[in-house]
Every structure is written in C-alpha cells, then in structure tokens.
C-alpha cells in the first residue's frame, strides 16, 4: 500500500504543473483568510487550516475545471469548499467534544466551546464571501445546497446516536448528506467555473464526486475501528465513544447476536472499552465488507469518467484520486 504522500504525488504528477501552482495559490489565499479577523480567531483558524489534510476537495475543483485559463474563479471555488469543509470539522468537534483531530488538539479543546463556535462561523462565512467574488450565482447556489446537506447530515447523525435500528440504507443516506455532498459540490463547481465547454460535464462529474465521497466516508469509518491512532490522528473507536453508528458496527451487529443485544451507552464509556468493542467488530468480518462497499463506489466513480472526453491527464489524475480515497488521503 502506498503512503498518502506517494498517492498524492501521483495525482499531482498526472495533473501537471499547473495543478500544483493552483494549489499553492489556494494555500496562500487560505492563509490570508485565516489571518484576517483578529489575533485569537486567526490563531484558531490558522491552526485548523494547517491541520487540513491533503486538500482533496480543492484538487477536485481544479481537475474538474481544467487549468488552462488562469484559474482565478477556480481558486476562489477551491478556497470556498476547503473553508466550508474546515468549518464543519470545527463545529463537529464542538458537538462531539473531540479532544484531538489529525494528531493535534481541536479548537474546542484549546480555546473552549465559544472560541470553536466562532472559528467555525468565521470559516463558514468566509467560504461564501470567496465564492461570491466570482459573480457566479449558480455556483453560490450549489455551495449553499451543499452546506444545507451537511447540516442535515449532522442532525441525522445526532438523531441516530446509539441507535440499534440504523439500517445500511439509512447510513448511506446520511453519508450522502454529511460527506458526499461537498465532494459533489467541488466537482460541480469546477465544471461550472472552469474551462469553456465544461459546464455540460457538471452532472457526470458531480456524480463522480458523490461516489468517491461515499467511498471516503466508508473507509474513514473502517479506519475508526481498525486504526492505528498514528495513522488516523484520533483515538481508535472515537465514533464508539460519541455514539456514532457506522456501517462496520451495523454489519457487526447483524452477524454477532451478542453485539446486537448490547447497550453501547453502558459498555463503552472509555477509550479502552471502545478499543475492545472495535476488536469484536473486526472479528465479525464487517471491516472487509465495508471496504468492499467502498471499492464498489470507487469503481462506479471511475466508470462515470468514461465518455466525459476530459483531457487524458485530468481523467488519469481523477482516476488516481478515486483509488486514493480508500488507501488513503486525509
């Protein structure tokens, strides 16, 4: 298995030098936004963005938009989707009372609930300000739809906490809202704001993004059970501790009657118990089944690229990126 850095290098190489230049411009702009609203908010916002992973969603914007026309609107869209993504992570950490994300203290752990809420609000508002600067009303509408879906998905996850009746179909529906919607929006925004003639490709590219978004979330939930902490940047079984019901747990309960009868609120009260439950989930084979489902979504995503007539280098880069979400990027 390749490292995340090696996988990303392959995508960047396939995407060509302009992709790297656009990502650099995105980083510069993200830094400017983070530092623009006072010392405390700047510190928390900058820390959040520095821990922001491999910028997978901005890469989708650029690959779906093409990079042969200067990229000004695409950079604004890439910054917007990344800011919205970061805002949701900060707010999620408030709701989950999460102490660590990607190996570093969360904003809520460092600054408290009020500071974290304000930081998330700042990132959220700045996302739309960036996109408004493009003057493209449909693009703003698309990001608004995605943000609504993200909120609905979070509410659905809270409603399902600790539930013994969540079905695989309901789990997938939640993932479509909470995760896949922003991947979908990134691809659609790229097509809408990118090279001339890309707009008709927005529907298939958006479906591509939605499928890899689902694969991303499924594999994320597998990693929560399998770990290790040094790879995920959070304690193993973190989802068990806050009651989040994921596909590995759903499948494990179907296969192990003893697990099905457990009241997880009583038996999972600390990290050691969460890790023990993860071991029991793994013994049922649920992780392999969830991985297989994620790989099916990747295959469906790559099939959607056929017939789009994208330039060869962009199609190759998107295909590599799709493979990478189950290896994986953070």
Coordinates of C-alpha atoms in Angstrom, one line a residue:
X1 CA 0.0 0.0 0.0
X2 CA 1.4 3.4 -1.0
X3 CA 1.6 6.2 1.6
X4 CA -0.8 9.1 1.3
X5 CA 2.1 11.3 0.3
X6 CA 3.1 9.0 -2.5
X7 CA -0.5 8.7 -3.7
X8 CA -0.9 12.5 -3.7
X9 CA 2.4 12.9 -5.6
X10 CA 1.0 10.6 -8.3
X11 CA -2.2 12.7 -8.6
X12 CA -0.2 15.9 -8.8
X13 CA 2.2 14.5 -11.4
X14 CA -0.8 13.3 -13.5
X15 CA -2.5 16.7 -13.2
X16 CA 0.5 18.6 -14.5
X17 CA 2.5 21.6 -13.1
X18 CA -0.5 24.0 -13.3
X19 CA -2.3 21.9 -10.7
X20 CA 0.5 22.4 -8.2
X21 CA 0.6 26.1 -9.0
X22 CA -3.2 26.4 -8.4
X23 CA -2.9 24.5 -5.1
X24 CA -0.1 26.9 -4.0
X25 CA -2.4 29.9 -4.8
X26 CA -5.1 28.2 -2.8
X27 CA -2.8 27.8 0.3
X28 CA -1.8 31.4 0.1
X29 CA -5.3 32.6 0.0
X30 CA -6.4 30.3 2.8
X31 CA -3.6 31.7 4.9
X32 CA -4.8 35.3 4.2
X33 CA -8.4 34.5 5.1
X34 CA -7.3 32.8 8.4
X35 CA -5.3 35.8 9.5
X36 CA -7.8 38.5 8.6
X37 CA -10.1 38.7 11.7
X38 CA -8.1 39.4 14.8
X39 CA -5.5 37.5 16.8
X40 CA -7.5 34.8 18.6
X41 CA -9.6 33.9 15.7
X42 CA -6.6 34.0 13.4
X43 CA -4.7 31.6 15.7
X44 CA -7.5 29.1 15.8
X45 CA -8.4 29.4 12.1
X46 CA -4.8 29.1 11.0
X47 CA -4.3 26.0 13.2
X48 CA -7.4 24.4 11.7
X49 CA -6.2 25.0 8.2
X50 CA -2.7 23.9 8.8
X51 CA -4.1 20.5 10.0
X52 CA -6.3 20.3 7.0
X53 CA -5.0 17.2 5.2
X54 CA -4.2 17.0 1.5
X55 CA -6.7 19.5 0.1
X56 CA -8.6 16.7 -1.7
X57 CA -11.7 18.9 -2.4
X58 CA -9.7 21.8 -3.9
X59 CA -7.9 19.2 -6.1
X60 CA -11.3 18.0 -7.4
X61 CA -12.3 21.6 -8.2
X62 CA -9.1 22.1 -10.3
X63 CA -9.2 18.7 -12.1
X64 CA -12.9 19.1 -13.0
X65 CA -12.4 22.7 -14.1
X66 CA -9.3 22.4 -16.2
X67 CA -6.3 24.6 -15.7
X68 CA -5.5 26.3 -19.0
X69 CA -7.2 29.7 -18.4
X70 CA -5.5 31.3 -15.4
X71 CA -7.8 29.7 -12.7
X72 CA -8.9 32.8 -10.8
X73 CA -12.5 31.7 -10.3
X74 CA -11.4 28.1 -9.7
X75 CA -9.1 29.3 -6.9
X76 CA -12.0 31.1 -5.3
X77 CA -14.1 27.9 -5.5
X78 CA -11.3 25.8 -4.2
X79 CA -10.8 28.1 -1.2
X80 CA -14.6 28.2 -0.6
X81 CA -15.0 24.4 -0.5
X82 CA -12.0 24.0 1.8
X83 CA -13.2 26.7 4.2
X84 CA -16.6 25.1 4.3
X85 CA -15.1 21.7 5.0
X86 CA -12.9 23.1 7.8
X87 CA -15.9 24.9 9.3
X88 CA -17.8 21.7 9.5
X89 CA -14.9 19.9 11.2
X90 CA -14.6 22.6 13.9
X91 CA -18.4 22.6 14.5
X92 CA -18.4 18.7 14.6
X93 CA -15.7 18.8 17.2
X94 CA -17.8 21.1 19.4
X95 CA -20.8 18.7 19.1
X96 CA -18.6 15.6 19.8
X97 CA -16.4 17.3 22.4
X98 CA -13.5 15.9 20.5
X99 CA -10.1 16.5 22.1
X100 CA -7.9 15.6 19.1
X101 CA -8.1 15.8 15.3
X102 CA -5.3 14.7 13.0
X103 CA -3.0 14.4 15.9
X104 CA -3.4 17.8 17.3
X105 CA -5.7 19.4 19.9
X106 CA -9.0 20.6 18.5
X107 CA -10.1 24.2 18.7
X108 CA -12.7 23.3 21.3
X109 CA -10.1 21.6 23.4
X110 CA -7.7 24.5 23.2
X111 CA -10.0 27.5 23.3
X112 CA -13.3 26.3 24.6
X113 CA -16.8 26.0 23.1
X114 CA -17.3 29.7 22.3
X115 CA -13.9 30.1 20.5
X116 CA -14.6 27.0 18.5
X117 CA -18.1 28.0 17.5
X118 CA -16.8 31.5 16.5
X119 CA -14.0 30.0 14.5
X120 CA -16.3 27.7 12.6
X121 CA -18.7 30.5 12.0
X122 CA -15.8 32.6 10.6
X123 CA -14.7 29.9 8.2
X124 CA -18.2 29.3 7.1
X125 CA -19.0 32.9 6.3
X126 CA -15.7 33.4 4.6
X127 CA -16.4 30.4 2.3
X128 CA -19.4 32.2 0.8
X129 CA -17.6 35.5 0.6
X130 CA -14.9 33.8 -1.5
X131 CA -17.4 32.3 -3.9
X132 CA -19.5 35.5 -4.2
X133 CA -16.4 37.2 -5.6
X134 CA -16.7 35.0 -8.8
X135 CA -20.0 36.7 -9.6
X136 CA -21.5 33.3 -10.5
X137 CA -24.9 32.9 -8.9
X138 CA -25.3 29.2 -9.8
X139 CA -22.0 28.4 -8.1
X140 CA -23.1 30.2 -4.9
X141 CA -26.4 28.2 -5.1
X142 CA -24.5 24.9 -5.4
X143 CA -22.4 25.6 -2.3
X144 CA -25.5 26.7 -0.4
X145 CA -27.2 23.4 -1.3
X146 CA -24.1 21.5 -0.1
X147 CA -23.9 23.4 3.2
X148 CA -27.6 22.6 3.8
X149 CA -26.9 18.9 3.1
X150 CA -24.0 19.0 5.6
X151 CA -26.2 20.3 8.3
X152 CA -29.0 17.8 7.6
X153 CA -26.4 15.0 7.7
X154 CA -25.1 16.1 11.1
X155 CA -28.6 16.4 12.5
X156 CA -29.3 12.9 11.2
X157 CA -26.2 11.6 12.8
X158 CA -27.1 13.1 16.1
X159 CA -30.6 11.6 15.9
X160 CA -29.1 8.2 15.2
X161 CA -26.6 8.3 18.1
X162 CA -26.5 5.0 20.0
X163 CA -29.5 3.7 18.0
X164 CA -29.8 -0.1 17.4
X165 CA -32.1 0.3 14.4
X166 CA -30.0 2.2 11.9
X167 CA -30.0 0.3 8.6
X168 CA -27.3 0.3 6.0
X169 CA -29.5 2.3 3.7
X170 CA -30.0 5.0 6.3
X171 CA -26.3 5.1 7.0
X172 CA -25.6 5.6 3.3
X173 CA -28.2 8.3 3.1
X174 CA -26.5 10.1 6.0
X175 CA -23.1 9.8 4.3
X176 CA -24.5 11.2 1.1
X177 CA -25.6 14.3 3.1
X178 CA -22.8 14.7 5.6
X179 CA -19.8 13.9 3.4
X180 CA -20.5 13.2 -0.3
X181 CA -22.4 16.4 -0.9
X182 CA -19.3 18.5 -0.5
X183 CA -17.3 16.3 -2.8
X184 CA -20.1 16.5 -5.3
X185 CA -20.2 20.3 -5.0
X186 CA -16.4 20.6 -5.5
X187 CA -16.7 18.7 -8.8
X188 CA -19.7 20.6 -10.0
X189 CA -18.1 24.0 -9.1
X190 CA -15.0 23.1 -11.1
X191 CA -17.1 22.3 -14.1
X192 CA -19.2 25.4 -13.8
X193 CA -16.3 27.8 -13.3
X194 CA -13.6 26.1 -15.3
X195 CA -12.6 26.0 -18.9
X196 CA -15.1 26.8 -21.7
X197 CA -17.3 23.9 -22.5
X198 CA -17.0 22.2 -19.1
X199 CA -20.5 23.2 -17.9
X200 CA -22.3 20.2 -19.6
X201 CA -19.9 17.9 -17.8
X202 CA -21.1 19.2 -14.4
X203 CA -23.7 16.4 -13.9
X204 CA -21.5 13.3 -14.5
X205 CA -18.6 14.9 -12.7
X206 CA -20.8 15.7 -9.7
X207 CA -21.9 12.1 -9.6
X208 CA -18.3 11.1 -9.7
X209 CA -17.6 13.3 -6.7
X210 CA -20.6 11.9 -4.8
X211 CA -19.4 8.3 -5.3
X212 CA -15.9 9.0 -4.1
X213 CA -17.3 11.0 -1.2
X214 CA -19.2 7.9 -0.1
X215 CA -16.1 5.7 -0.5
X216 CA -14.1 8.3 1.5
X217 CA -16.6 8.2 4.4
X218 CA -16.9 4.4 4.4
X219 CA -13.2 4.0 4.6
X220 CA -13.0 6.7 7.3
X221 CA -15.4 4.6 9.4
X222 CA -13.3 1.5 8.7
X223 CA -10.2 3.3 10.0
X224 CA -12.0 4.4 13.1
X225 CA -12.3 0.7 14.0
X226 CA -9.0 -0.6 12.7
X227 CA -6.8 2.4 13.5
X228 CA -4.0 2.8 14.3
X229 CA -4.0 6.1 16.1
X230 CA -0.8 7.3 14.5
X231 CA -2.5 6.9 11.1
X232 CA -5.9 8.4 11.9
X233 CA -4.8 11.2 14.3
X234 CA -7.5 10.3 16.8
X235 CA -8.2 7.6 19.4
X236 CA -9.2 4.2 18.0
X237 CA -13.0 3.8 18.3
X238 CA -13.7 7.5 18.7
X239 CA -17.0 7.0 17.0
X240 CA -18.0 4.4 19.5
X241 CA -17.4 6.9 22.3
X242 CA -19.8 9.5 21.0
X243 CA -22.4 7.1 19.8
X244 CA -22.0 7.4 16.1
X245 CA -23.4 4.4 14.3
X246 CA -21.3 3.5 11.3
X247 CA -21.5 0.7 8.7
X248 CA -18.9 -1.6 10.4
X249 CA -21.0 -1.5 13.6
X250 CA -24.3 -2.1 11.8
X251 CA -22.9 -5.1 9.9
X252 CA -21.2 -6.5 13.0
X253 CA -24.5 -6.3 14.9
X254 CA -26.2 -8.3 12.1
X255 CA -23.5 -11.0 12.4
X256 CA -23.0 -11.2 16.2
X257 CA -26.1 -11.6 18.3
X258 CA -24.2 -10.6 21.5
X259 CA -23.2 -7.3 19.9
X260 CA -26.8 -6.7 18.8
X261 CA -28.1 -7.0 22.4
X262 CA -25.5 -4.7 23.9
X263 CA -26.5 -1.2 25.2
X264 CA -23.4 0.6 24.0
X265 CA -24.0 3.6 26.2
X266 CA -23.4 1.3 29.2
X267 CA -20.5 -0.8 27.9
X268 CA -18.5 1.9 26.0
X269 CA -17.5 4.6 28.5
X270 CA -13.8 5.0 28.0
X271 CA -11.1 4.5 25.2
X272 CA -10.1 1.0 26.5
X273 CA -13.7 -0.2 26.2
X274 CA -14.1 1.4 22.8
X275 CA -10.9 -0.4 21.6
X276 CA -12.3 -3.7 22.9
X277 CA -15.5 -3.2 21.0
X278 CA -13.5 -2.4 17.9
X279 CA -11.8 -5.8 18.2
X280 CA -15.2 -7.5 18.4
X281 CA -16.4 -5.7 15.4
X282 CA -13.3 -6.7 13.4
X283 CA -13.8 -10.4 14.3
X284 CA -17.1 -10.5 12.5
X285 CA -15.6 -9.6 9.1
X286 CA -17.5 -6.4 9.0
X287 CA -14.5 -4.3 8.1
X288 CA -13.8 -6.3 4.9
X289 CA -17.4 -6.0 3.9
X290 CA -17.3 -2.2 4.4
X291 CA -14.0 -2.0 2.4
X292 CA -15.6 -3.9 -0.4
X293 CA -18.5 -1.5 -0.5
X294 CA -16.1 1.4 -0.6
X295 CA -14.2 -0.1 -3.5
X296 CA -17.5 -0.6 -5.4
X297 CA -18.2 3.1 -5.0
X298 CA -14.7 3.8 -6.4
X299 CA -15.4 1.6 -9.4
X300 CA -18.7 3.3 -10.0
X301 CA -17.0 6.7 -9.8
X302 CA -14.3 5.7 -12.3
X303 CA -16.9 4.3 -14.7
X304 CA -18.6 7.8 -14.8
X305 CA -15.4 9.3 -16.2
X306 CA -15.8 7.2 -19.4
X307 CA -17.3 9.2 -22.1
X308 CA -16.7 12.6 -20.5
X309 CA -14.0 13.4 -23.0
X310 CA -11.9 15.0 -20.4
X311 CA -8.2 15.6 -21.4
X312 CA -6.2 12.4 -20.7
X313 CA -4.1 13.9 -17.9
X314 CA -7.1 15.1 -16.0
X315 CA -9.0 11.8 -16.4
X316 CA -6.0 9.9 -15.2
X317 CA -5.5 12.2 -12.2
X318 CA -9.2 11.8 -11.2
X319 CA -8.9 8.1 -11.5
X320 CA -5.8 8.0 -9.3
X321 CA -7.5 10.3 -6.8
X322 CA -10.5 7.9 -6.7
X323 CA -8.3 5.0 -5.9
X324 CA -6.5 7.0 -3.2
X325 CA -9.6 7.7 -1.1
X326 CA -9.6 4.1 0.0
X327 CA -5.8 4.0 0.7
X328 CA -5.9 6.9 1.8
X329 CA -5.9 10.7 1.8
X330 CA -6.9 12.6 5.0

